[in-house]
PDB file of N, CA and C in Angstrom:
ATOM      1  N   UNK A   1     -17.259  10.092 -17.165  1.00  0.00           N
ATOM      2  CA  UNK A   1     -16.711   8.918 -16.518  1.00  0.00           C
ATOM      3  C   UNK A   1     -17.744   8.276 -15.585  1.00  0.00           C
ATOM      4  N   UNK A   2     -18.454   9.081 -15.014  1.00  0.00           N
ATOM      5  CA  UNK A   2     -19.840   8.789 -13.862  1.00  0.00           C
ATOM      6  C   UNK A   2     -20.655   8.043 -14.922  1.00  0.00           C
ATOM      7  N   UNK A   3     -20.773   7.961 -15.707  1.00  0.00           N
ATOM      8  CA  UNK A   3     -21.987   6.930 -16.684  1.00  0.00           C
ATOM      9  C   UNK A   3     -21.080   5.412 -16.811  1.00  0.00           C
ATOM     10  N   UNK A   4     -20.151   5.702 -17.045  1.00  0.00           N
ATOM     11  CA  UNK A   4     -19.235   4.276 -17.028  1.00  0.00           C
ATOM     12  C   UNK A   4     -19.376   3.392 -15.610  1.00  0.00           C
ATOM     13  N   UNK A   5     -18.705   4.532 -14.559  1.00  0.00           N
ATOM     14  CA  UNK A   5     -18.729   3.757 -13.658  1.00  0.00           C
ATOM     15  C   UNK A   5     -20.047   2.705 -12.679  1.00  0.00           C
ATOM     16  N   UNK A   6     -21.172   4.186 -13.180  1.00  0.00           N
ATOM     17  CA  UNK A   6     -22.528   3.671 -12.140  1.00  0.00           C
ATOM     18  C   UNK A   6     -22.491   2.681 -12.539  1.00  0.00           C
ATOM     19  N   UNK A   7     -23.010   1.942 -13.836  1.00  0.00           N
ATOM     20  CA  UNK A   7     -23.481   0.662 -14.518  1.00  0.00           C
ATOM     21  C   UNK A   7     -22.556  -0.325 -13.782  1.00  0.00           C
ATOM     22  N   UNK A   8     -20.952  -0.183 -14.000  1.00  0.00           N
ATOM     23  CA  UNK A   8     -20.034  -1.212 -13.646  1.00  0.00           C
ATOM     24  C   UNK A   8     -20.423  -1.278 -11.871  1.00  0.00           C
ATOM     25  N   UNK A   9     -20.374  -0.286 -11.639  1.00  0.00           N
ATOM     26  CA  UNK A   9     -20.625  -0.747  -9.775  1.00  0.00           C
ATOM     27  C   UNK A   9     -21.858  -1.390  -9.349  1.00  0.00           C
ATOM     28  N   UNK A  10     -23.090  -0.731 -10.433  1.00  0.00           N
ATOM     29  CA  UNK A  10     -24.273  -1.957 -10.014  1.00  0.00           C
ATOM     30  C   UNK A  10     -24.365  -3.194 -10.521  1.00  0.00           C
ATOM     31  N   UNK A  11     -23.180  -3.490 -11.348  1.00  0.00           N
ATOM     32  CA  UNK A  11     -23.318  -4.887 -12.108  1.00  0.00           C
ATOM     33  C   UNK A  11     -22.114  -5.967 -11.384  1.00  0.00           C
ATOM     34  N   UNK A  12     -20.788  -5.009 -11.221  1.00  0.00           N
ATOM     35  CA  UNK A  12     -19.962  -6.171 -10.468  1.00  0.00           C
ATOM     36  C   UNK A  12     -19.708  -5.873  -9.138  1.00  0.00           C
ATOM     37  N   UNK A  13     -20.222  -4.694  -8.317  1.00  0.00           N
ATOM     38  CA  UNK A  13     -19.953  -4.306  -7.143  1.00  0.00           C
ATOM     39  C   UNK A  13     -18.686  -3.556  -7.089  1.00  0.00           C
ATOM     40  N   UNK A  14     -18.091  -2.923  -6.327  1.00  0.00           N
ATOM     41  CA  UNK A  14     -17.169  -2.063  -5.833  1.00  0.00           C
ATOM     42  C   UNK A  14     -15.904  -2.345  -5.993  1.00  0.00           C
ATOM     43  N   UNK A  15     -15.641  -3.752  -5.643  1.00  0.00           N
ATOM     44  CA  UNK A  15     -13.913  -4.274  -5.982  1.00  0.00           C
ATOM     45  C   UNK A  15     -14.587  -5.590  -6.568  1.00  0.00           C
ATOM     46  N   UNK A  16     -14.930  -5.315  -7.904  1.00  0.00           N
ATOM     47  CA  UNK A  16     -14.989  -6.970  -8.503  1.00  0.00           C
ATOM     48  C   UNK A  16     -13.872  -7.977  -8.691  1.00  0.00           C
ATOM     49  N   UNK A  17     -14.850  -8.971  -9.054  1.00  0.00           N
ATOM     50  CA  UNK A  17     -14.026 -10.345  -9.299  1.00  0.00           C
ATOM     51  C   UNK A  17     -12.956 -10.688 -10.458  1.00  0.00           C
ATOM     52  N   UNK A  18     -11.485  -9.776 -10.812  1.00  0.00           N
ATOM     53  CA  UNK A  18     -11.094 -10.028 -11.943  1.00  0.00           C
ATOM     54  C   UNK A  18     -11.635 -10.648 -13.261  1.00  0.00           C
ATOM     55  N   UNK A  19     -11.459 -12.178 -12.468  1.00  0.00           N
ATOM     56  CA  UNK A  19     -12.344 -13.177 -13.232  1.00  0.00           C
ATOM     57  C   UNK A  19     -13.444 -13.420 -13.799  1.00  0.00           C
ATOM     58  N   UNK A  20     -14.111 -13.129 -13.135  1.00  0.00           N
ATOM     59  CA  UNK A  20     -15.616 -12.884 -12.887  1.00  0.00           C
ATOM     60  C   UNK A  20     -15.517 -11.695 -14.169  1.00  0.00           C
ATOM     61  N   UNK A  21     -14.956 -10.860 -14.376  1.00  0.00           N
ATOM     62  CA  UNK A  21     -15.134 -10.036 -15.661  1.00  0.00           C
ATOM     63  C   UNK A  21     -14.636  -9.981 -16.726  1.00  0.00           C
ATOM     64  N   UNK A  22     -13.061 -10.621 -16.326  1.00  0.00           N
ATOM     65  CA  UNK A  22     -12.902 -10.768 -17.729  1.00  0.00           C
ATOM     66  C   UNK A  22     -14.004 -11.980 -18.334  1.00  0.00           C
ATOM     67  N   UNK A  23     -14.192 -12.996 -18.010  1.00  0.00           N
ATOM     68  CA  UNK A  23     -15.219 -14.351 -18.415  1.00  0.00           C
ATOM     69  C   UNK A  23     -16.203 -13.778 -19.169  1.00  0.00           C
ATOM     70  N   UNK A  24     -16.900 -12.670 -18.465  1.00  0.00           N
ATOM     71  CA  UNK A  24     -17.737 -11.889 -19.123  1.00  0.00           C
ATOM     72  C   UNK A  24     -17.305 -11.347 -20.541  1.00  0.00           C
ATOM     73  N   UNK A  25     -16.648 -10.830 -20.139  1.00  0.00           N
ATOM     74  CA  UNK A  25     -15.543  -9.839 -21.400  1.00  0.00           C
ATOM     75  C   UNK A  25     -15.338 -10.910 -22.327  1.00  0.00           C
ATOM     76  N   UNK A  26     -14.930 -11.698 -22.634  1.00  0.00           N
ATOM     77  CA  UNK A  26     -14.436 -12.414 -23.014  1.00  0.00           C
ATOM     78  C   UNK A  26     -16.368 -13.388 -24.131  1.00  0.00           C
ATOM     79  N   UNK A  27     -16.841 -13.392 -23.090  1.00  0.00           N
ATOM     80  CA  UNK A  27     -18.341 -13.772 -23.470  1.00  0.00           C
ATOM     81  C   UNK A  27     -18.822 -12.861 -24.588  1.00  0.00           C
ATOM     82  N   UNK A  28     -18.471 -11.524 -24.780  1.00  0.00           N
ATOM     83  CA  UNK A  28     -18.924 -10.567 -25.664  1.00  0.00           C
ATOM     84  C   UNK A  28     -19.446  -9.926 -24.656  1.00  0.00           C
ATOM     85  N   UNK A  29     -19.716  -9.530 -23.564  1.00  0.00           N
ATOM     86  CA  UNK A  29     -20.442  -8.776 -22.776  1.00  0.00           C
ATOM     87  C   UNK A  29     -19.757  -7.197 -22.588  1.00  0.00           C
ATOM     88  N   UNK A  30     -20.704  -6.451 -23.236  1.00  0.00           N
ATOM     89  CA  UNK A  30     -19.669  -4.967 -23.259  1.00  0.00           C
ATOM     90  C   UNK A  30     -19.427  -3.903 -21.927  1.00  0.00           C
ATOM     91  N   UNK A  31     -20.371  -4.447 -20.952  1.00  0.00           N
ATOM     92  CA  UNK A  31     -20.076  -3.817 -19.549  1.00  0.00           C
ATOM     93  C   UNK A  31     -19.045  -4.344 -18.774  1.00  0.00           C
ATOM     94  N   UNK A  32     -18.911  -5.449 -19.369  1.00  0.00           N
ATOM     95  CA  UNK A  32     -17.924  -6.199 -18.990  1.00  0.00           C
ATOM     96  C   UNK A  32     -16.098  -5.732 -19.231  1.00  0.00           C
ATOM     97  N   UNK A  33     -16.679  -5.837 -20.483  1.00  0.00           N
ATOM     98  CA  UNK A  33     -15.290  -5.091 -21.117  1.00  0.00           C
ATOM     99  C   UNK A  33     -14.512  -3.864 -21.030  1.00  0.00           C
ATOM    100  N   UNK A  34     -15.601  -2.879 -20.580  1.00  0.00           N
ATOM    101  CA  UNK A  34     -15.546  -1.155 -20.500  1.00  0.00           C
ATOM    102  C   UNK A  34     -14.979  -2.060 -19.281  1.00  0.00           C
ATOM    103  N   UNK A  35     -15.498  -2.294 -17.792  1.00  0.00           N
ATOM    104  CA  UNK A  35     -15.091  -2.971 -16.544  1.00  0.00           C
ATOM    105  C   UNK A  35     -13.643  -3.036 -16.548  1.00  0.00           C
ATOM    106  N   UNK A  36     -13.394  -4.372 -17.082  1.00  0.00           N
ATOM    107  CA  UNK A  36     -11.946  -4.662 -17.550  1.00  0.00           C
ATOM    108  C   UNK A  36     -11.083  -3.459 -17.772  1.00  0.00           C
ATOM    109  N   UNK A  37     -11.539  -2.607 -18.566  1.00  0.00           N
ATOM    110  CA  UNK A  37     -10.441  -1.505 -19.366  1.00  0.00           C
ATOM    111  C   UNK A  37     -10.544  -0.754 -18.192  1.00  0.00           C
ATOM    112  N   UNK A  38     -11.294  -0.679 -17.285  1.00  0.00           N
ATOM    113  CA  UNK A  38     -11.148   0.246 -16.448  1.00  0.00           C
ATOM    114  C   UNK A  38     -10.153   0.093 -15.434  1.00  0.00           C
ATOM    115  N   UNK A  39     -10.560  -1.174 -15.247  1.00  0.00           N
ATOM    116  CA  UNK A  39      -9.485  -2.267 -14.000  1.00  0.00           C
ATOM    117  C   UNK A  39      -8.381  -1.807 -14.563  1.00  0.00           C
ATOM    118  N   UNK A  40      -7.764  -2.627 -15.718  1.00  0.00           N
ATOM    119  CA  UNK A  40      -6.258  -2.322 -16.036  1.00  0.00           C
ATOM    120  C   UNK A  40      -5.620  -0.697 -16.089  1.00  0.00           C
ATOM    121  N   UNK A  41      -6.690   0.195 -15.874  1.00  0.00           N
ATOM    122  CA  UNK A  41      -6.138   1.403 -16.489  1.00  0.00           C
ATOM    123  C   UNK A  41      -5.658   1.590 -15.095  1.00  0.00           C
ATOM    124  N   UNK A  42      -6.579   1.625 -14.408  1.00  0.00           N
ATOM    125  CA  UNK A  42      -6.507   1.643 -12.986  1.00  0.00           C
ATOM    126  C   UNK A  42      -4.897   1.302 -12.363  1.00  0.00           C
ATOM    127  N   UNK A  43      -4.590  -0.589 -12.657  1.00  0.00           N
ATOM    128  CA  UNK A  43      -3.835  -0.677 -12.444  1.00  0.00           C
ATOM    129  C   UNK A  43      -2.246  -0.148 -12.724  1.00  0.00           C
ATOM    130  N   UNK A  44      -2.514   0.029 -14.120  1.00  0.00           N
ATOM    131  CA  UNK A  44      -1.447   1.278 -14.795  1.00  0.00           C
ATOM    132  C   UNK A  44      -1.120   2.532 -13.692  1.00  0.00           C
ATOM    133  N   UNK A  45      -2.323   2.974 -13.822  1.00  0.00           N
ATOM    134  CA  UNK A  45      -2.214   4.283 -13.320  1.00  0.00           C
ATOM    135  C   UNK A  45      -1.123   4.393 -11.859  1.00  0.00           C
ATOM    136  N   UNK A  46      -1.653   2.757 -10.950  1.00  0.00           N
ATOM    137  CA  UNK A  46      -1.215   3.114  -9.800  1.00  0.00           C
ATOM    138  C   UNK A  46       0.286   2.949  -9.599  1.00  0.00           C
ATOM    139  N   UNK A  47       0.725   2.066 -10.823  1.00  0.00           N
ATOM    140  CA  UNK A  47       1.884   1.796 -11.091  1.00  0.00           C
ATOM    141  C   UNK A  47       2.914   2.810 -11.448  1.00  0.00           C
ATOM    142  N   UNK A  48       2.323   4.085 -12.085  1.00  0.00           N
ATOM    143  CA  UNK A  48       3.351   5.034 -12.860  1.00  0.00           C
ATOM    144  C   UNK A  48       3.243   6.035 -11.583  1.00  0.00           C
ATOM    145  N   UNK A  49       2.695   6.469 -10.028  1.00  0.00           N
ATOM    146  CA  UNK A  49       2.903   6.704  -9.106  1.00  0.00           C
ATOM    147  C   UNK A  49       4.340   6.769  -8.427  1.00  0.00           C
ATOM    148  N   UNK A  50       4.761   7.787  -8.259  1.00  0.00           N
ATOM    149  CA  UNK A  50       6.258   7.493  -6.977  1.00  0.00           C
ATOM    150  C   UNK A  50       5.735   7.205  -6.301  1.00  0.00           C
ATOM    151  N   UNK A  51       6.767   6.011  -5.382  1.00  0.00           N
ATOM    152  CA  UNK A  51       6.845   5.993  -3.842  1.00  0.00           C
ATOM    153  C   UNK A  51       6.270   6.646  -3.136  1.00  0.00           C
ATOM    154  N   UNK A  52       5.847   6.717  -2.080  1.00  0.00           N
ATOM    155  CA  UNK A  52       5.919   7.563  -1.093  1.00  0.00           C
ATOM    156  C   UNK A  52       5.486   8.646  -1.112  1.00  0.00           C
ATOM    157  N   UNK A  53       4.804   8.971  -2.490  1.00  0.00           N
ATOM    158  CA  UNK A  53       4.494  10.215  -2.517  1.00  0.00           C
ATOM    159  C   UNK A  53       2.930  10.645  -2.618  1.00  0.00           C
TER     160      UNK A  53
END
């Protein structure tokens, strides 16, 4: 997972620009895209979380 992430953090920084990657993604750009899939998984992930817990 550490090979995925280094590249994406030196290319869009730490909390990138949604936009800013999908555009990329979307451009054919494949760091871009891994980026993206990461974002949404992310967001998944934080979603299937309980409350409070």
């Amino acid at each position: 997972m550490e090979r995925l992430i280094g590249p994406s953090v030196e290319r869009f920084g730490e909390d990138p620009d949604p936009q800013q990657v999908r555009a990329a993604a979307q451009a054919g750009d494949e760091m871009a895209m891994t980026t993206l899939g990461m974002m949404l998984l992310g967001k998944e992930r934080d979603r299937s979380r309980p409350c409070g817990g």
